[in-house]
Short mmCIF file of C-alpha atoms in Angstrom, two decimals:
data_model
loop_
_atom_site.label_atom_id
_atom_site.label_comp_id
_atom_site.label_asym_id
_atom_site.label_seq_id
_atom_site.Cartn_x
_atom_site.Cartn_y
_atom_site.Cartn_z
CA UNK A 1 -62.64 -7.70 58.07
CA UNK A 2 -60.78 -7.36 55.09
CA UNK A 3 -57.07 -6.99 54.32
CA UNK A 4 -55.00 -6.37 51.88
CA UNK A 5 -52.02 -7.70 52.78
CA UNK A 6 -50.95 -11.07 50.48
CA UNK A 7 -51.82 -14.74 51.83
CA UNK A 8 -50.16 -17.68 51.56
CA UNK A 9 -51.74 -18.32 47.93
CA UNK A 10 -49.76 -14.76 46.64
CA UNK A 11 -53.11 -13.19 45.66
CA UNK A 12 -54.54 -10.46 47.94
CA UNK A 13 -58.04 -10.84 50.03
CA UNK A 14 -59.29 -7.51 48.78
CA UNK A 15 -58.42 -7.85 44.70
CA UNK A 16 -57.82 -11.09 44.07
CA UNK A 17 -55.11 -9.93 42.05
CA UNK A 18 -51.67 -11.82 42.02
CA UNK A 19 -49.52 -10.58 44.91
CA UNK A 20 -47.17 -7.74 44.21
CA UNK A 21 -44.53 -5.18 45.45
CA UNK A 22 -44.94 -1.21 44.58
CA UNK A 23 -41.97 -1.58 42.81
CA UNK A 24 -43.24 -4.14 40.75
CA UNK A 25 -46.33 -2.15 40.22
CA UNK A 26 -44.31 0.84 39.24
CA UNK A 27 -41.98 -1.40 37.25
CA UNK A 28 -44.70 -3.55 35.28
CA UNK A 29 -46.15 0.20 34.55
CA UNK A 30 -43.14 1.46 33.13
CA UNK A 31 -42.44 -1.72 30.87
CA UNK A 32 -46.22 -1.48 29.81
CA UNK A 33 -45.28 2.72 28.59
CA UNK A 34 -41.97 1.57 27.11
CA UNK A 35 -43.61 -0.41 24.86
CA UNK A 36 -46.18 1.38 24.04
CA UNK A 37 -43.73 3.87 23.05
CA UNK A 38 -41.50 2.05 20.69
CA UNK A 39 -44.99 1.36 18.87
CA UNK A 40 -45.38 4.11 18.82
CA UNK A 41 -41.85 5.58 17.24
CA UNK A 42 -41.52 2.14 15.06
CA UNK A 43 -45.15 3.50 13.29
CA UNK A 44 -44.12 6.81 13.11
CA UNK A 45 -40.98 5.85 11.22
CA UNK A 46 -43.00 3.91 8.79
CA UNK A 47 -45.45 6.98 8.12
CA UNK A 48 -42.30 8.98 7.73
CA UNK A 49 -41.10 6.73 5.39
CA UNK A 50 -43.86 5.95 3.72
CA UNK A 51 -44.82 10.09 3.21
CA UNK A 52 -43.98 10.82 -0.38
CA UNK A 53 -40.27 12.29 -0.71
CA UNK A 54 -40.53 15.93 -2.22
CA UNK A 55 -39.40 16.84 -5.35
CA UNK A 56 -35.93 18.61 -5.94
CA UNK A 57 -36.76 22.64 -6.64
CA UNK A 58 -37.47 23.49 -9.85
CA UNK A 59 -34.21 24.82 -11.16
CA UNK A 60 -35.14 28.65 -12.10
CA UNK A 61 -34.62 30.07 -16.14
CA UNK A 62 -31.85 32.27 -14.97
CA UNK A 63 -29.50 29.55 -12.75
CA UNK A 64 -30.49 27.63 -16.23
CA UNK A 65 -28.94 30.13 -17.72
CA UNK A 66 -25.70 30.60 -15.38
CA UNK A 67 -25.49 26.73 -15.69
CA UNK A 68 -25.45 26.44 -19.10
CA UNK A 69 -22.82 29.20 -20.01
CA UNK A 70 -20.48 27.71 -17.43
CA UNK A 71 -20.87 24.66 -19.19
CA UNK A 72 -19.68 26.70 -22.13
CA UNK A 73 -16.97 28.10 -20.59
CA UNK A 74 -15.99 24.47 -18.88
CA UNK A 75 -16.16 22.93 -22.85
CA UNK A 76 -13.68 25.97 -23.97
CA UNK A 77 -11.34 25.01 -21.72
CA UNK A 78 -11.34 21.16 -22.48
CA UNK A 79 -11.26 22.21 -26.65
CA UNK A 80 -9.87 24.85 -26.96
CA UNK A 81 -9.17 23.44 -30.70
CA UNK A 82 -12.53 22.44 -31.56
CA UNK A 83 -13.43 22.70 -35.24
CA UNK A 84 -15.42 22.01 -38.10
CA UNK A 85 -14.73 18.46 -38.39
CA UNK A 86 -15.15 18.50 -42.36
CA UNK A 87 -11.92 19.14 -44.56
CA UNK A 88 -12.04 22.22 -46.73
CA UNK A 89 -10.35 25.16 -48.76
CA UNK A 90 -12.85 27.26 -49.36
CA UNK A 91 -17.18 28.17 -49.27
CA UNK A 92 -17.98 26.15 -51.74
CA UNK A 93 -15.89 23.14 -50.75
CA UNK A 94 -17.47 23.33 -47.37
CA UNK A 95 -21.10 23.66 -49.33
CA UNK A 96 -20.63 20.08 -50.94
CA UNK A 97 -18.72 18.56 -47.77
CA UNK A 98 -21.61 19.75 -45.31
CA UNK A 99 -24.14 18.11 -47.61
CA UNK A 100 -22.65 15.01 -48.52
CA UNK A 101 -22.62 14.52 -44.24
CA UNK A 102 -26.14 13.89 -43.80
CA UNK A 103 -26.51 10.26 -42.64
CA UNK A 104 -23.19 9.37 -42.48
CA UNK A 105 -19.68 10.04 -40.77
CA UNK A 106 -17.32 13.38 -41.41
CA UNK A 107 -14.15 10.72 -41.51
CA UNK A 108 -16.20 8.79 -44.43
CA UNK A 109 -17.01 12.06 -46.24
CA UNK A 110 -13.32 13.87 -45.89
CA UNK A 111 -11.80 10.56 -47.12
CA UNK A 112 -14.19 10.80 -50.03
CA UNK A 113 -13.97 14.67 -51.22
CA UNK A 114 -10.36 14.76 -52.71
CA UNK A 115 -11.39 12.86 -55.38
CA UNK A 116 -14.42 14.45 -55.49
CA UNK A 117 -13.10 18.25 -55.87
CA UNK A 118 -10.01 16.91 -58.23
CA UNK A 119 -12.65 16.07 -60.75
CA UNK A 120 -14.75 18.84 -60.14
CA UNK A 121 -13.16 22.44 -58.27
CA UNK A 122 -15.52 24.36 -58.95
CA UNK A 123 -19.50 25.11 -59.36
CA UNK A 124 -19.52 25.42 -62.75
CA UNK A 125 -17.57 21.75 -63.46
CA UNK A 126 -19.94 19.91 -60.83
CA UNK A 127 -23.19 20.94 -62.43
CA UNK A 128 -21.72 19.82 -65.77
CA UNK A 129 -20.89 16.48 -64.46
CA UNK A 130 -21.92 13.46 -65.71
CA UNK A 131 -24.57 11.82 -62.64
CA UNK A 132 -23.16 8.13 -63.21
CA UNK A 133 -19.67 9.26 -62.76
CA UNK A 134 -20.20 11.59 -60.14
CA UNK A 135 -22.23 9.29 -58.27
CA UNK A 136 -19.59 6.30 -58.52
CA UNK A 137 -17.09 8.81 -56.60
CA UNK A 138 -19.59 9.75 -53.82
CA UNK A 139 -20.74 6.21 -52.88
CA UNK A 140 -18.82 5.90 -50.22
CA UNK A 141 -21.45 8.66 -47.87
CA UNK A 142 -24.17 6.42 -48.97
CA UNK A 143 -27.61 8.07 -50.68
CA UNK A 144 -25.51 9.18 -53.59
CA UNK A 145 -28.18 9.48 -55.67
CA UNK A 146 -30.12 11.81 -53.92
CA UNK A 147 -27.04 13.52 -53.32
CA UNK A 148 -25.86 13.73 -56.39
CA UNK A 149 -28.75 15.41 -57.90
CA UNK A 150 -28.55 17.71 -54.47
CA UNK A 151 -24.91 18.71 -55.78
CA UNK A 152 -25.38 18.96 -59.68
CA UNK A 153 -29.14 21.56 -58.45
CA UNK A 154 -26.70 23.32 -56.24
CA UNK A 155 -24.00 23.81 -58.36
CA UNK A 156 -26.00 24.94 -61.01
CA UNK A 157 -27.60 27.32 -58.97
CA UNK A 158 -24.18 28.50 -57.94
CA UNK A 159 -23.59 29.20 -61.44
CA UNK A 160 -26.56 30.87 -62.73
CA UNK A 161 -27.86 32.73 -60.02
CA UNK A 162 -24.53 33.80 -57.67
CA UNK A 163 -22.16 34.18 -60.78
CA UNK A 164 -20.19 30.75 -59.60
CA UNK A 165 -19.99 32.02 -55.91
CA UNK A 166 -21.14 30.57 -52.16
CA UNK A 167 -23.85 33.78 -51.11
CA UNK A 168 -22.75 34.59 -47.57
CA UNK A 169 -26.88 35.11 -46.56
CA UNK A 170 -28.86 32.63 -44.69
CA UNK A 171 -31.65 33.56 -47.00
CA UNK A 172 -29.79 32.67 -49.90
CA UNK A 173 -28.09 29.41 -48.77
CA UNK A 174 -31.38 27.78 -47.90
CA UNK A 175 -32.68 28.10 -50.67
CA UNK A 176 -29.76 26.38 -52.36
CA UNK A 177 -31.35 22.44 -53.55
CA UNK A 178 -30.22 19.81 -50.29
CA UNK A 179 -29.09 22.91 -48.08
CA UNK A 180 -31.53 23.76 -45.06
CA UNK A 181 -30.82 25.94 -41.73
CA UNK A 182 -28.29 23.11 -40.58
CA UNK A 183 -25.96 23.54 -43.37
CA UNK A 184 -26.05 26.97 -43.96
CA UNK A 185 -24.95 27.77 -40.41
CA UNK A 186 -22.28 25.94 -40.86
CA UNK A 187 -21.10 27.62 -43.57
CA UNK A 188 -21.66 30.83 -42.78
CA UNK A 189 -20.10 30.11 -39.68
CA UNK A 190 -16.93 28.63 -40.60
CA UNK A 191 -16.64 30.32 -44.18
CA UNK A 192 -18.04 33.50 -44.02
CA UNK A 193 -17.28 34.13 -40.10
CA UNK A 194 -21.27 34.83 -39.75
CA UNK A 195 -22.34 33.59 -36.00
CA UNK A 196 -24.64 30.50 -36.24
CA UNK A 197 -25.64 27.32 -34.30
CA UNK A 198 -25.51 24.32 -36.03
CA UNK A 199 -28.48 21.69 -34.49
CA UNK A 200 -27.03 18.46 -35.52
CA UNK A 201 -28.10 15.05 -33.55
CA UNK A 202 -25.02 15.22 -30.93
CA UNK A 203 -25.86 19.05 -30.03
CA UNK A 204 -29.65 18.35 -29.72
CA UNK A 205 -29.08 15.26 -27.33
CA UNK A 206 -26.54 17.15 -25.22
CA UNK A 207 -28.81 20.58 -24.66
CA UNK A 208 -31.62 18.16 -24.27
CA UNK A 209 -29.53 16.20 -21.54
CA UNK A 210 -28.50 19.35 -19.73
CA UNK A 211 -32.12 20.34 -19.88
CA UNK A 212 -31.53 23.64 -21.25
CA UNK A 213 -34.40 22.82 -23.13
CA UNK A 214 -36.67 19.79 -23.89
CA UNK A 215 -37.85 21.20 -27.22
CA UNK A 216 -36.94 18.58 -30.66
CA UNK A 217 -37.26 20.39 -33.52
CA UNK A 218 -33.62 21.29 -34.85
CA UNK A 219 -35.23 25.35 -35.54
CA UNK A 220 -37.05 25.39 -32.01
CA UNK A 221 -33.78 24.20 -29.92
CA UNK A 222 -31.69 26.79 -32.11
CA UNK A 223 -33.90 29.97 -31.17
CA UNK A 224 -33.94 28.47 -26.97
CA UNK A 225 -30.25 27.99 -27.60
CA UNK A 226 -29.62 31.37 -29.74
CA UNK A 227 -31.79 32.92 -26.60
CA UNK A 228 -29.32 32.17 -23.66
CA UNK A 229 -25.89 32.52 -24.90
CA UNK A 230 -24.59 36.22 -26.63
CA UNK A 231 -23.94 35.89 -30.62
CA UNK A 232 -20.93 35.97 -30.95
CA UNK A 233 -20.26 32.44 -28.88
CA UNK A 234 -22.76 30.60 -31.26
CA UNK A 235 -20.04 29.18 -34.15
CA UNK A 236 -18.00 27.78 -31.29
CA UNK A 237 -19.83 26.68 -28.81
CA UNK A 238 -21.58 24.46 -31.43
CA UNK A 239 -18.24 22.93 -32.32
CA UNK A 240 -17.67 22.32 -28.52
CA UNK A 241 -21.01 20.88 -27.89
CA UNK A 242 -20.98 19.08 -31.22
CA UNK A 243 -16.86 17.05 -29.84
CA UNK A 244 -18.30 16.89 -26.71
CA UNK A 245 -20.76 14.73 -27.68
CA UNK A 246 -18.73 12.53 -30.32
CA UNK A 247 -15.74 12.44 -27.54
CA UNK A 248 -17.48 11.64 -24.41
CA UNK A 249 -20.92 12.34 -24.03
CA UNK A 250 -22.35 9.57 -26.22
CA UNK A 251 -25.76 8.54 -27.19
CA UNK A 252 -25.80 5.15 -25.71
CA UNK A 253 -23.11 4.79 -23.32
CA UNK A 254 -21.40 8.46 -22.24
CA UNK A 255 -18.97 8.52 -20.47
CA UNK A 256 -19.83 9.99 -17.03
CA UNK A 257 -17.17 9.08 -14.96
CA UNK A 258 -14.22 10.92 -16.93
CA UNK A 259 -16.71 13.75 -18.03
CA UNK A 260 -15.24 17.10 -16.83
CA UNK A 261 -18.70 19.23 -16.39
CA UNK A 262 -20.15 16.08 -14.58
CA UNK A 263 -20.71 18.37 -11.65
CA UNK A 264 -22.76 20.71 -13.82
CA UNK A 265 -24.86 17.98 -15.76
CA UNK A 266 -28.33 16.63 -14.21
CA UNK A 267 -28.39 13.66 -16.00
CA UNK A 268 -25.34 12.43 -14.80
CA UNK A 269 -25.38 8.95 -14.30
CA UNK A 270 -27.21 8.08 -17.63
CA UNK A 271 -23.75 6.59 -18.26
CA UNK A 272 -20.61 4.68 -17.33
CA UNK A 273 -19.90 6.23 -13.82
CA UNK A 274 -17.10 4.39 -12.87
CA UNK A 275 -13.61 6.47 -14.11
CA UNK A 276 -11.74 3.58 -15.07
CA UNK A 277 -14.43 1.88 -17.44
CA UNK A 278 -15.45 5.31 -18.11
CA UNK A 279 -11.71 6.37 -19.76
CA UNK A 280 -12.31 3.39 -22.06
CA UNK A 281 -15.25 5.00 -23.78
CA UNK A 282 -13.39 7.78 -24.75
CA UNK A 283 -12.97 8.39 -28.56
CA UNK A 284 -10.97 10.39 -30.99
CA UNK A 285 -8.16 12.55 -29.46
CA UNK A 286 -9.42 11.95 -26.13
CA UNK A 287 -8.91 8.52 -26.19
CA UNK A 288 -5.63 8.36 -28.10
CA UNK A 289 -7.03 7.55 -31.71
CA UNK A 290 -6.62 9.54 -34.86
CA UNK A 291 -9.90 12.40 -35.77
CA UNK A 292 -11.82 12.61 -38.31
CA UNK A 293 -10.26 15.38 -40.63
CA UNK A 294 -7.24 14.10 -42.62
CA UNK A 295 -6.13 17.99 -42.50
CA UNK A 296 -7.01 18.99 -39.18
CA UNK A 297 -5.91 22.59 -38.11
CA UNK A 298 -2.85 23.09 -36.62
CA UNK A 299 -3.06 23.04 -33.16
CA UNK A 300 -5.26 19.87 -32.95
CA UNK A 301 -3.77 17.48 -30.60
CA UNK A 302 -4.99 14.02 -32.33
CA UNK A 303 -3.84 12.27 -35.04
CA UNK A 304 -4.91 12.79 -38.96
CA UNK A 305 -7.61 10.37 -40.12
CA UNK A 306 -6.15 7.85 -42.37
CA UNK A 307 -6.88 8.10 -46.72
CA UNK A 308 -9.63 6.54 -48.03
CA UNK A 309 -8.87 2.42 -48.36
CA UNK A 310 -5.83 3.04 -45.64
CA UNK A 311 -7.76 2.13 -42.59
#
């Protein structure tokens, strides 16, 4: 007769099994699901986290848009000075200053043009200049050569085709020698009052950070550009984009953490996030040192540049 009550030896007759309560059954049964459970979770939260994260949405043209012309209005309130950064009296003053900038700094070429325009005010007297001389005055922007010849072409131009004067077309100004889109939107803008945007390295890396577009060519980021904000905000809003970018959004280091549209930029972080290191970054007004225009306007809040040789 069997029986399956436990012996002596703690196994039962029937099973052979070691001896044990229904509570321990019940027990060992439960420990046995527990763990099969946490196995379970502990794998799922490895395929979770292992699942590829999804990418943020796709911000859409128009928020673009909205973004971008906050940004704008964000920038007017932080300048509400900003300015061509060249010294000048008149078109054709701002002609020679705009083209003596390429590859080198507005402070270097407004501590350079006094001289320049005492020996020659007008068209007429540059274009009769002798190249040694002239170029002996300009050597402080570097490539004075090349722009020399790019000033004497101009000037004659000036003088035989405009009757001495700065045309106020884009058409015209282009065609000028050593003038292209770049500098004739800047004068137009600033002499003439004609809306323009002036693509110069700062504004092209700052659109490009704020991904309003990813395009590189200066003429294909001016038509995106030209294409999202009304005409009449072009002149400035290049200036603002333009100090932006020489105050605080720089090419190698910006400075994030004191940026004031940091909430509005997506690549924030490229930078110095931290506010205190961040305020040392800072340049020009915005960090307490003199600008780069020896006569700046009025209202600017810096200090004038220092003279030529009186750094």
């Amino acid at each position: 007769m069997s029986s399956s009550t436990p012996g002596k030896s703690g196994r039962t007759a029937k099973t052979g099994e070691p001896g044990t309560t229904g509570k321990n059954v019940k027990a060992a049964k439960a420990a046995t699901t527990a763990k099969a459970g946490t196995k379970s979770k502990t794998a799922a939260t490895t395929a979770k986290a292992a699942a590829p994260r999804k990418a943020p949405k796709a911000e859409s043209h128009l928020a673009m848009v909205r973004r971008a012309r906050r940004i704008n209005r964000e920038l007017a309130e932080v300048y509400p000075y900003a300015h061509p950064e060249l010294d000048f009296r008149n078109p054709f003053e701002l002609l020679v200053a705009t083209v003596l900038s390429a590859q080198t700094t507005d402070l270097r070429v407004n501590q350079t043009t006094p001289a320049l325009f005492a020996a020659y005010p007008t068209p007429e007297d540059m274009a009769a200049a002798v190249p040694e001389e002239m170029e002996e005055i300009i050597r402080p922007t570097g490539f004075f050569r090349a722009k020399t010849k790019s000033l004497m072409g101009l000037s004659a131009a000036l003088r035989d085709e405009f009757g001495g004067e700065v045309p106020g077309r884009l058409d015209d100004l282009v065609k000028l020698p050593g003038v292209g889109r770049k500098t004739a939107n800047v004068v137009l803008g600033n002499a003439f009052g004609v809306p323009g945007i002036t693509v110069d390295t700062h504004f092209g890396r700052l659109v490009r950070r704020w991904k309003w577009t990813d395009e590189e060519d200066p003429v294909k980021v001016e038509a995106v550009v030209a294409g999202i904000f009304p005409k009449s905000e072009w002149t400035m809003l290049s200036h603002r984009v333009v100090f932006h970018g020489r105050r605080i959004c720089h090419a190698r280091k910006p400075a994030c953490g004191a940026c004031p549209i940091a909430p509005l930029c997506p690549s924030y972080g490229e930078g110095e996030t931290d506010p205190e290191k961040a305020r040392k970054l800072l340049k020009y007004e915005m960090g307490g040192y003199p600008g780069q225009r020896l006569s700046p306007p009025a209202d600017y809040p810096g200090k004038p540049a220092p003279a030529l040789g009186a750094e």
